[in-house]
PDB file of C-alpha atoms in Angstrom:
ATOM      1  CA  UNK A   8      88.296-100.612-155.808  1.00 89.00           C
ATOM      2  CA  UNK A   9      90.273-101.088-159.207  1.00 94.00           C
ATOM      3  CA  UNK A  10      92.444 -98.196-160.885  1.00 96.00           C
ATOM      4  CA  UNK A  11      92.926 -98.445-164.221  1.00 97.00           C
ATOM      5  CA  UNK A  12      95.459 -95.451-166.190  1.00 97.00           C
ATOM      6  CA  UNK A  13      95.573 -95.759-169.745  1.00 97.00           C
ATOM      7  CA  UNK A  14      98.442 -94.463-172.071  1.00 97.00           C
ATOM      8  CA  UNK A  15      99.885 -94.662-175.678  1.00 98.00           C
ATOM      9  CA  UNK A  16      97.704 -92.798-177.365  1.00 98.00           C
ATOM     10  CA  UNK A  17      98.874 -90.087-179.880  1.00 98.00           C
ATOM     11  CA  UNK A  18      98.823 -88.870-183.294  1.00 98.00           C
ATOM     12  CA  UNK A  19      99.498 -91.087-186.235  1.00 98.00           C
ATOM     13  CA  UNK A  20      99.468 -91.705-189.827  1.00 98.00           C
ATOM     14  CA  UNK A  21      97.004 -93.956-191.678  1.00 98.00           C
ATOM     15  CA  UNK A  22      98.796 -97.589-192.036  1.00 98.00           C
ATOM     16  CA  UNK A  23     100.665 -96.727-188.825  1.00 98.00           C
ATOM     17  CA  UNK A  24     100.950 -98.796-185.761  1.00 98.00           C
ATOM     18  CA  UNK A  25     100.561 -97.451-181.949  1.00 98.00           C
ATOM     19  CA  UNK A  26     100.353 -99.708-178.606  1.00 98.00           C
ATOM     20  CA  UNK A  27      98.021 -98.650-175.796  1.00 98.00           C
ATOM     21  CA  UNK A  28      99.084-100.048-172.138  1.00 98.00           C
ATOM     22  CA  UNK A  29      96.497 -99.943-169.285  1.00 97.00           C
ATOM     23  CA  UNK A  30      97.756-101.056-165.850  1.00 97.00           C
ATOM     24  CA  UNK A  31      95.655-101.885-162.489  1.00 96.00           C
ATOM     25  CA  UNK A  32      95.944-101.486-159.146  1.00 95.00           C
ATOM     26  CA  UNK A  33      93.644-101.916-156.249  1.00 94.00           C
ATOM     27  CA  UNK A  34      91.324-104.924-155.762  1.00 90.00           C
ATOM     28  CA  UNK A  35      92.439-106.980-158.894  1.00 87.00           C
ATOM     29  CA  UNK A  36      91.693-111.029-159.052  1.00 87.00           C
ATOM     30  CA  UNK A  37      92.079-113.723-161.718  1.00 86.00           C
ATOM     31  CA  UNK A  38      88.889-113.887-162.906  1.00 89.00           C
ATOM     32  CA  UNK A  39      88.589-110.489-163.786  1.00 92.00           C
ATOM     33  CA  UNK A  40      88.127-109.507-166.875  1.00 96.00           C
ATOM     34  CA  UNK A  41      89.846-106.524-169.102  1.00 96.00           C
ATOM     35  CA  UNK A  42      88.256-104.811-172.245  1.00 97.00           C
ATOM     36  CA  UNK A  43      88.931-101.726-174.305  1.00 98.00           C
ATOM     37  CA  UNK A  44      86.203 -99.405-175.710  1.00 98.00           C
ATOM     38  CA  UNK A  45      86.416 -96.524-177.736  1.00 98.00           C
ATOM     39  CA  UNK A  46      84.421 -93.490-178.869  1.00 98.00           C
ATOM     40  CA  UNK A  47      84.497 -90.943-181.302  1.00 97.00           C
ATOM     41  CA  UNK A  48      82.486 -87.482-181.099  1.00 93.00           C
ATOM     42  CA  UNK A  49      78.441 -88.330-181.807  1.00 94.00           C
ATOM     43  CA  UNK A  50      78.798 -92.065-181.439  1.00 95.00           C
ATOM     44  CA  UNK A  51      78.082 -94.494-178.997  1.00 95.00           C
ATOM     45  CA  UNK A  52      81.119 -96.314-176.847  1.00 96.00           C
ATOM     46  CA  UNK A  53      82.083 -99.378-178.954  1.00 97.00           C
ATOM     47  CA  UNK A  54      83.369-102.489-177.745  1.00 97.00           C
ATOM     48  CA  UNK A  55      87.419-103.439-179.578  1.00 98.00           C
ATOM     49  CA  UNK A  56      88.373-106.343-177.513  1.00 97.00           C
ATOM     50  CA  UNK A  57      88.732-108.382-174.335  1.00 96.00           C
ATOM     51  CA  UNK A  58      90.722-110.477-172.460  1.00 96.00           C
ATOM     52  CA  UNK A  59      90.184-112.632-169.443  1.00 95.00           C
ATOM     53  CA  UNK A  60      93.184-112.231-167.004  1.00 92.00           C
ATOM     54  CA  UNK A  61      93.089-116.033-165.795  1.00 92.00           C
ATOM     55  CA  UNK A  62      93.614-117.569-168.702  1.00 92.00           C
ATOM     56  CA  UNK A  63      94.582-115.063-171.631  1.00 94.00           C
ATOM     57  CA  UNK A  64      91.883-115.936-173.602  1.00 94.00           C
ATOM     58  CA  UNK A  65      90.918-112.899-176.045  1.00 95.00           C
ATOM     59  CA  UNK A  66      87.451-111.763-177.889  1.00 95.00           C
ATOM     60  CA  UNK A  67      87.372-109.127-180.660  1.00 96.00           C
ATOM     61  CA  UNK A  68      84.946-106.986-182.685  1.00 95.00           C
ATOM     62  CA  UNK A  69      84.573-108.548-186.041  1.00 91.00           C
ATOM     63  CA  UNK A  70      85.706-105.282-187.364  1.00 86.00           C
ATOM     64  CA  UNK A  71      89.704-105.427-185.295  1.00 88.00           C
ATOM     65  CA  UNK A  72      90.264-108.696-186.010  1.00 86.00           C
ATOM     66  CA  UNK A  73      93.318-109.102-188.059  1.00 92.00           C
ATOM     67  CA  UNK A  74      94.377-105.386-186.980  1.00 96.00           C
ATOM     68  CA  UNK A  75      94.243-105.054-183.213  1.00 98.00           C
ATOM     69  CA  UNK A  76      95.205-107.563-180.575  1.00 98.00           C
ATOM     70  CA  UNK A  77      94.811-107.592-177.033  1.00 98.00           C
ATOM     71  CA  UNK A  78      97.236-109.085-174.623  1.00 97.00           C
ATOM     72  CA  UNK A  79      98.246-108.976-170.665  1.00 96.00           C
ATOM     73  CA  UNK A  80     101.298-109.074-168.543  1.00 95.00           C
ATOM     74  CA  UNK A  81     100.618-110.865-165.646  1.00 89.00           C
ATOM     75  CA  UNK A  82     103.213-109.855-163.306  1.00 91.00           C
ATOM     76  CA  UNK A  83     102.615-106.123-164.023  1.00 94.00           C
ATOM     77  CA  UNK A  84      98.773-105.693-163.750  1.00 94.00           C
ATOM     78  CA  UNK A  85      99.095-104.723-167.350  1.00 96.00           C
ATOM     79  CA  UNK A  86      97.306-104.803-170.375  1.00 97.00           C
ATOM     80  CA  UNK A  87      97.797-103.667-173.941  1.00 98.00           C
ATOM     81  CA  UNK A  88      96.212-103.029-177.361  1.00 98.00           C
ATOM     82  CA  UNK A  89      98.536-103.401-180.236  1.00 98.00           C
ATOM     83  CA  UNK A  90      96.594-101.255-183.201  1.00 98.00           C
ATOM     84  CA  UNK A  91      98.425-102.134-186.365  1.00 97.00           C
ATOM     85  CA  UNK A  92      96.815-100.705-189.760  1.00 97.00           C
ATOM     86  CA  UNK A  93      95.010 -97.697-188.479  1.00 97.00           C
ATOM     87  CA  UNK A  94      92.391 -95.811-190.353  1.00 96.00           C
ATOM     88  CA  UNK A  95      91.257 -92.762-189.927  1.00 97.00           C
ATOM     89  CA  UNK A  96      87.793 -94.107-188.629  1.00 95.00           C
ATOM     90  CA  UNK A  97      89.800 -95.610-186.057  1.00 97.00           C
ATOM     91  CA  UNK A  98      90.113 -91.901-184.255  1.00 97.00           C
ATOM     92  CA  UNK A  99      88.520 -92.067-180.686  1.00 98.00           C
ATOM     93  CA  UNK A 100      88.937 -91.891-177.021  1.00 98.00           C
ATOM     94  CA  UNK A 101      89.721 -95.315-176.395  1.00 98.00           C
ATOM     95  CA  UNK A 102      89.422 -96.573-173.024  1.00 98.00           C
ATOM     96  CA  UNK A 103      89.912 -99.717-170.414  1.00 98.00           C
ATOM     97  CA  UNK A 104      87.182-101.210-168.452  1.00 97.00           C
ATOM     98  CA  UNK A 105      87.663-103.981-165.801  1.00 96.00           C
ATOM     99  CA  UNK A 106      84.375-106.663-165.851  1.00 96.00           C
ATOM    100  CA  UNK A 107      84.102-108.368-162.424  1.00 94.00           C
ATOM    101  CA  UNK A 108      81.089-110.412-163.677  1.00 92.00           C
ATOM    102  CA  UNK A 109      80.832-114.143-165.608  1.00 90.00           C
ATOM    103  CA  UNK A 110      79.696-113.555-169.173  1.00 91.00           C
ATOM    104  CA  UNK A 111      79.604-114.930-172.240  1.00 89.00           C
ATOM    105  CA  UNK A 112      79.170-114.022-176.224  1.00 88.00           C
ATOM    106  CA  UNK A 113      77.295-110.856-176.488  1.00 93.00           C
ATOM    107  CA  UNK A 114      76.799-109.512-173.386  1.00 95.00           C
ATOM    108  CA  UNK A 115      80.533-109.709-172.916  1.00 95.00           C
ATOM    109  CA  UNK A 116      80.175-106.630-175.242  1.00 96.00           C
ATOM    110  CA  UNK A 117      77.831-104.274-173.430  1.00 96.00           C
ATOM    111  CA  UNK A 118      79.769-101.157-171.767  1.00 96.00           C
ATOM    112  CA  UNK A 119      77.264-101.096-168.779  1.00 96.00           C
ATOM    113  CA  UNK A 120      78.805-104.486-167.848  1.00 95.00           C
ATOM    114  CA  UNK A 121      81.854-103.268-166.426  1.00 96.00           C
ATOM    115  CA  UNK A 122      82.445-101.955-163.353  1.00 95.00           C
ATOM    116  CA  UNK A 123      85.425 -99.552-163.427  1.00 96.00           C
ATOM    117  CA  UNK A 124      86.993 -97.279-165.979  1.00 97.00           C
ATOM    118  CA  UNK A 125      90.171 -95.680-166.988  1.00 98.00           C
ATOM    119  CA  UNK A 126      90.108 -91.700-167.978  1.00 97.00           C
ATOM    120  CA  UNK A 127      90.752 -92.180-172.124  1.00 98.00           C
ATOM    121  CA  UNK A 128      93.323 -91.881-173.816  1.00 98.00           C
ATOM    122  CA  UNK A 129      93.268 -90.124-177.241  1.00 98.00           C
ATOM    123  CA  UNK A 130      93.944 -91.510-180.633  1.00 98.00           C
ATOM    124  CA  UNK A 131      93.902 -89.784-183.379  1.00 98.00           C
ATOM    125  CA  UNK A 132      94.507 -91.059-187.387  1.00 98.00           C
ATOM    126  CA  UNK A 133      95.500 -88.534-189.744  1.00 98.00           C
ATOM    127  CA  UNK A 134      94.684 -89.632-193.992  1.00 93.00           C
TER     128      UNK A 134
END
């Protein structure tokens, strides 16, 4: 079993910057992989970013690239999601996922992929 607690979230002002940390414990390996989600009232979950713990190699939504970047420490089971330019669109519950399974290109997108899930933590973009 995998337990994932999320935090960072808050309040900010469009333009702003906040960093989201996730950290694991449980049954955690290498080739695991990590991805935040979000989801705003009346829309589907949508995939930000991920990042495979072996080798630190990162995938993004079209949309967050350039914005948002995904990154992992090692040492503490850790991993974070630097949001820099936020936008009021960008309000959601945004949440960590752990993906046991191989994938690769789209399906490395799809929620029902991964296995476990952190609780949410809220962000919310004021104009």
């Amino acid at each position: 079993q995998v337990q994932l607690v999320e935090s960072g979230g808050g309040l900010v002002q469009a333009g702003g910057s906040l960093r989201l940390s996730c950290a694991a414990s449980g049954r955690t390996f290498s080739s695991d992989a990590m991805g935040w989600f979000r989801q705003a009232p009346g829309k589907e979950r949508e995939f930000v970013a991920r990042i495979i713990w072996r080798d630190g190699s990162t995938y993004y939504a079209d949309p967050m690239k350039g914005r948002f970047t995904i990154s992992r420490d090692n040492a503490k089971k850790t991993v974070y999601l630097q949001m820099n330019s936020l936008k009021p669109e960008d309000t959601a519950v945004y949440y960590c996922a752990v993906d046991k399974d191989y994938c690769s290109g789209y399906e490395c997108t799809l929620a029902r992929r991964y296995d476990y899930w952190g609780q949410g933590t809220q962000v919310t973009v004021s104009s």
